[in-house]
XYZ file of C-alpha atoms in Angstrom:
256
model
C -8.442 -7.096 -21.866
C -6.552 -3.997 -22.966
C -3.868 -2.851 -20.555
C -2.056 0.463 -20.640
C 1.384 0.475 -19.020
C 2.430 3.996 -18.087
C 5.684 5.483 -16.870
C 4.302 8.430 -14.936
C 4.999 10.010 -11.530
C 2.911 8.974 -8.547
C 1.005 12.281 -8.557
C -0.307 11.638 -12.075
C -1.178 8.055 -11.227
C -3.227 9.126 -8.198
C -5.077 11.659 -10.368
C -6.436 8.908 -12.660
C -10.139 8.395 -11.956
C -10.252 4.605 -11.671
C -10.821 1.823 -9.165
C -7.675 1.198 -7.140
C -6.897 -1.203 -4.342
C -7.174 1.691 -1.887
C -10.657 2.549 -3.154
C -11.720 -1.091 -2.949
C -10.735 -1.134 0.725
C -12.903 1.923 1.393
C -15.870 0.528 -0.542
C -15.781 -2.617 1.587
C -16.073 -0.420 4.678
C -18.973 1.418 3.015
C -19.749 3.402 -0.155
C -19.962 6.507 2.042
C -16.375 6.035 3.176
C -15.296 5.492 -0.427
C -17.065 8.669 -1.554
C -15.407 10.661 1.238
C -12.007 9.216 0.274
C -12.470 10.403 -3.311
C -13.871 13.812 -2.362
C -11.258 14.543 0.299
C -8.126 12.443 -0.120
C -6.397 11.919 3.249
C -3.233 13.802 4.084
C -0.133 11.589 4.356
C 0.582 10.502 7.928
C 4.083 10.261 9.417
C 3.886 6.486 8.990
C 2.956 6.893 5.316
C 5.810 9.338 4.750
C 8.231 6.903 6.359
C 6.885 4.118 4.143
C 7.370 6.236 1.034
C 10.963 6.980 2.021
C 11.647 3.313 2.727
C 10.184 2.229 -0.618
C 12.376 4.755 -2.370
C 15.452 3.425 -0.553
C 14.662 -0.144 -1.597
C 13.308 0.341 -5.110
C 15.166 3.445 -6.303
C 18.230 3.892 -4.068
C 19.839 6.503 -6.312
C 16.675 8.602 -6.234
C 16.473 8.142 -2.469
C 20.038 9.391 -2.004
C 19.355 12.443 -4.187
C 15.980 13.251 -2.639
C 16.277 12.701 1.113
C 18.492 14.416 3.667
C 18.953 14.179 7.414
C 18.355 17.107 9.740
C 19.572 16.613 13.289
C 19.767 20.209 14.474
C 17.413 22.294 16.600
C 14.880 24.252 14.542
C 14.237 26.496 17.545
C 17.659 28.083 17.128
C 18.507 30.614 14.446
C 21.211 28.364 13.001
C 19.036 25.270 13.090
C 16.119 27.028 11.439
C 18.396 28.343 8.685
C 19.900 24.900 8.064
C 16.455 23.303 7.879
C 15.161 25.923 5.467
C 18.274 25.502 3.310
C 17.514 21.807 2.909
C 13.918 22.616 2.009
C 15.038 25.232 -0.502
C 17.289 22.620 -2.103
C 14.189 20.475 -2.635
C 15.177 17.852 -0.088
C 12.698 15.701 1.808
C 13.879 15.672 5.389
C 14.298 12.685 7.689
C 15.344 12.530 11.309
C 18.628 10.809 12.057
C 16.710 7.969 13.752
C 14.461 7.427 10.733
C 17.443 7.418 8.389
C 19.272 4.874 10.556
C 16.164 2.665 10.603
C 15.730 2.856 6.833
C 19.392 2.050 6.254
C 19.148 -0.935 8.599
C 16.057 -2.207 6.794
C 17.682 -1.601 3.431
C 20.745 -3.635 4.433
C 18.556 -6.512 5.633
C 16.637 -6.608 2.363
C 19.712 -6.677 0.166
C 21.488 -9.289 2.270
C 18.442 -11.589 2.179
C 19.051 -14.157 -0.574
C 15.545 -14.318 -2.063
C 14.753 -10.612 -1.648
C 18.029 -9.482 -3.189
C 17.584 -11.817 -6.151
C 14.045 -10.566 -6.822
C 15.233 -6.954 -6.791
C 18.410 -7.544 -8.801
C 16.616 -6.646 -12.035
C 13.213 -5.269 -12.974
C 11.422 -1.933 -12.999
C 9.919 0.098 -10.190
C 6.623 1.962 -9.957
C 5.061 1.286 -13.349
C 1.413 2.318 -13.534
C -1.237 0.163 -15.208
C -4.815 0.930 -16.225
C -7.371 -1.511 -17.634
C -11.092 -1.965 -18.115
C -12.477 -4.974 -16.277
C -15.248 -7.313 -17.411
C -17.908 -5.197 -15.679
C -16.803 -2.040 -17.476
C -14.967 -0.332 -14.631
C -11.715 1.473 -15.373
C -9.187 0.114 -12.890
C -5.607 0.945 -11.984
C -2.630 -0.331 -10.018
C 0.983 0.650 -9.423
C 3.204 -2.344 -8.569
C 6.280 -1.678 -6.463
C 8.464 -3.878 -8.657
C 7.879 -5.778 -11.880
C 10.254 -8.419 -13.165
C 9.156 -10.520 -16.150
C 5.816 -12.055 -15.095
C 6.369 -11.499 -11.353
C 5.216 -8.594 -9.212
C 7.041 -7.794 -5.988
C 5.472 -5.754 -3.198
C 7.550 -4.413 -0.303
C 5.810 -4.097 3.060
C 6.982 -2.729 6.396
C 5.616 -4.641 9.352
C 5.958 -5.261 13.066
C 6.270 -9.026 12.573
C 7.656 -10.561 9.375
C 7.337 -14.162 10.572
C 4.987 -16.383 8.540
C 2.371 -16.320 11.309
C 2.747 -12.618 12.000
C 2.678 -11.473 8.396
C -0.293 -13.730 7.610
C -2.202 -11.727 10.226
C -1.150 -8.490 8.497
C -2.308 -9.874 5.144
C -5.744 -10.538 6.634
C -5.918 -7.260 8.584
C -4.876 -4.952 5.746
C -6.438 -6.770 2.796
C -3.175 -7.664 1.072
C -4.848 -10.659 -0.617
C -7.200 -8.208 -2.341
C -4.242 -6.128 -3.416
C -2.438 -9.150 -4.875
C -5.553 -10.320 -6.760
C -6.238 -6.795 -8.074
C -2.661 -6.336 -9.292
C -2.530 -9.769 -10.919
C -5.772 -9.044 -12.774
C -4.497 -5.711 -14.011
C -1.017 -6.751 -15.079
C -1.576 -10.351 -16.133
C 1.326 -11.363 -13.884
C 1.781 -15.028 -13.019
C 3.186 -14.458 -9.547
C 2.897 -11.900 -6.743
C 5.493 -11.924 -3.967
C 5.653 -9.939 -0.732
C 8.910 -8.801 0.833
C 8.020 -8.133 4.470
C 10.529 -6.117 6.510
C 10.370 -5.484 10.245
C 10.758 -1.868 11.363
C 12.914 -2.609 14.405
C 16.269 -4.360 14.781
C 17.271 -6.861 13.575
C 15.013 -5.695 10.692
C 14.138 -9.290 9.884
C 12.903 -10.082 6.363
C 10.370 -12.645 5.157
C 9.529 -13.342 1.505
C 6.116 -14.857 0.779
C 3.620 -15.718 -1.925
C -0.051 -16.328 -1.192
C -1.645 -19.666 -1.957
C -4.391 -19.811 -4.583
C -7.112 -20.214 -1.954
C -6.117 -16.899 -0.349
C -5.983 -15.153 -3.718
C -9.459 -16.524 -4.393
C -10.694 -14.876 -1.207
C -9.180 -11.619 -2.429
C -11.093 -11.927 -5.716
C -14.346 -12.572 -3.858
C -13.873 -9.371 -1.856
C -13.016 -7.379 -4.983
C -16.172 -8.588 -6.733
C -18.240 -7.730 -3.668
C -16.762 -4.224 -3.591
C -17.381 -3.607 -7.291
C -20.988 -4.775 -7.006
C -21.562 -2.423 -4.068
C -19.915 0.465 -5.914
C -21.931 -0.185 -9.074
C -25.139 -0.081 -7.026
C -24.077 3.113 -5.248
C -23.210 4.862 -8.506
C -26.315 3.647 -10.339
C -28.704 4.735 -7.588
C -26.649 7.688 -6.320
C -26.883 6.169 -2.842
C -23.710 6.268 -0.784
C -24.809 4.874 2.564
C -22.472 4.024 5.397
C -24.067 1.588 7.837
C -27.623 0.331 8.274
C -30.444 2.871 8.224
C -32.326 0.814 10.823
C -31.922 0.078 14.529
C -29.762 -3.007 14.974
C -28.963 -5.197 17.965
C -25.272 -5.812 18.498
C -23.209 -7.786 20.971
C -19.831 -7.450 22.591
C -17.051 -9.236 20.708
C -16.219 -12.716 22.023
C -12.970 -11.590 23.655
C -14.859 -9.118 25.877
C -16.828 -11.782 27.715
C -15.679 -13.324 30.988
C -14.407 -16.787 30.114
C -16.061 -18.226 33.225
């Protein structure tokens, strides 16, 4: 497998027409959702913007300090509006005082956690990788952090406990992400740094077992097969074209 390792900004990475972990997640929902994602990329949400700022603070603290600024004034006043516009004119990305305090608290927790701090003590952030897989698809990934043969991915979460974060891994398809990134980079290890978004900003550091990574690979293969069929036949269906019978989920039934 030929891999291309690129040092490019995120905007150029996102412009590469290739299968990413994000696209795989949409394909598994349906080819129609994947097609819509490609045709009309979603606008960043407030949560996504916060996540980007947090990643910058953890992975590139000098860049974070130079890029982000706090605005705590009132934009409805003449002075507040002028101060806000001055920050924008200076090219600053603006955070509220509360968001900045949260990010700084999370940042402190990460770098005072023994395992997390050691993983981030050396390495390189935000490298982009492209490769052609065995089925001929051009694929891509952009690891948060790469040190030797280990990839590190930083996640914000509500619950960084082993039980809580395992639920997040299942809910958000993080096993697929780990398997996709390992395939693309040839890394031997993939480690999550999970950080809670509320005090005490607790940190958990985890690696998935091989069984879980295997499940991620199964889902990736299923997605690629569905995407190959959709592209070959130019058929981007969402759900079934027929009438189906469905049932309430188990939790909705009276236990008695």
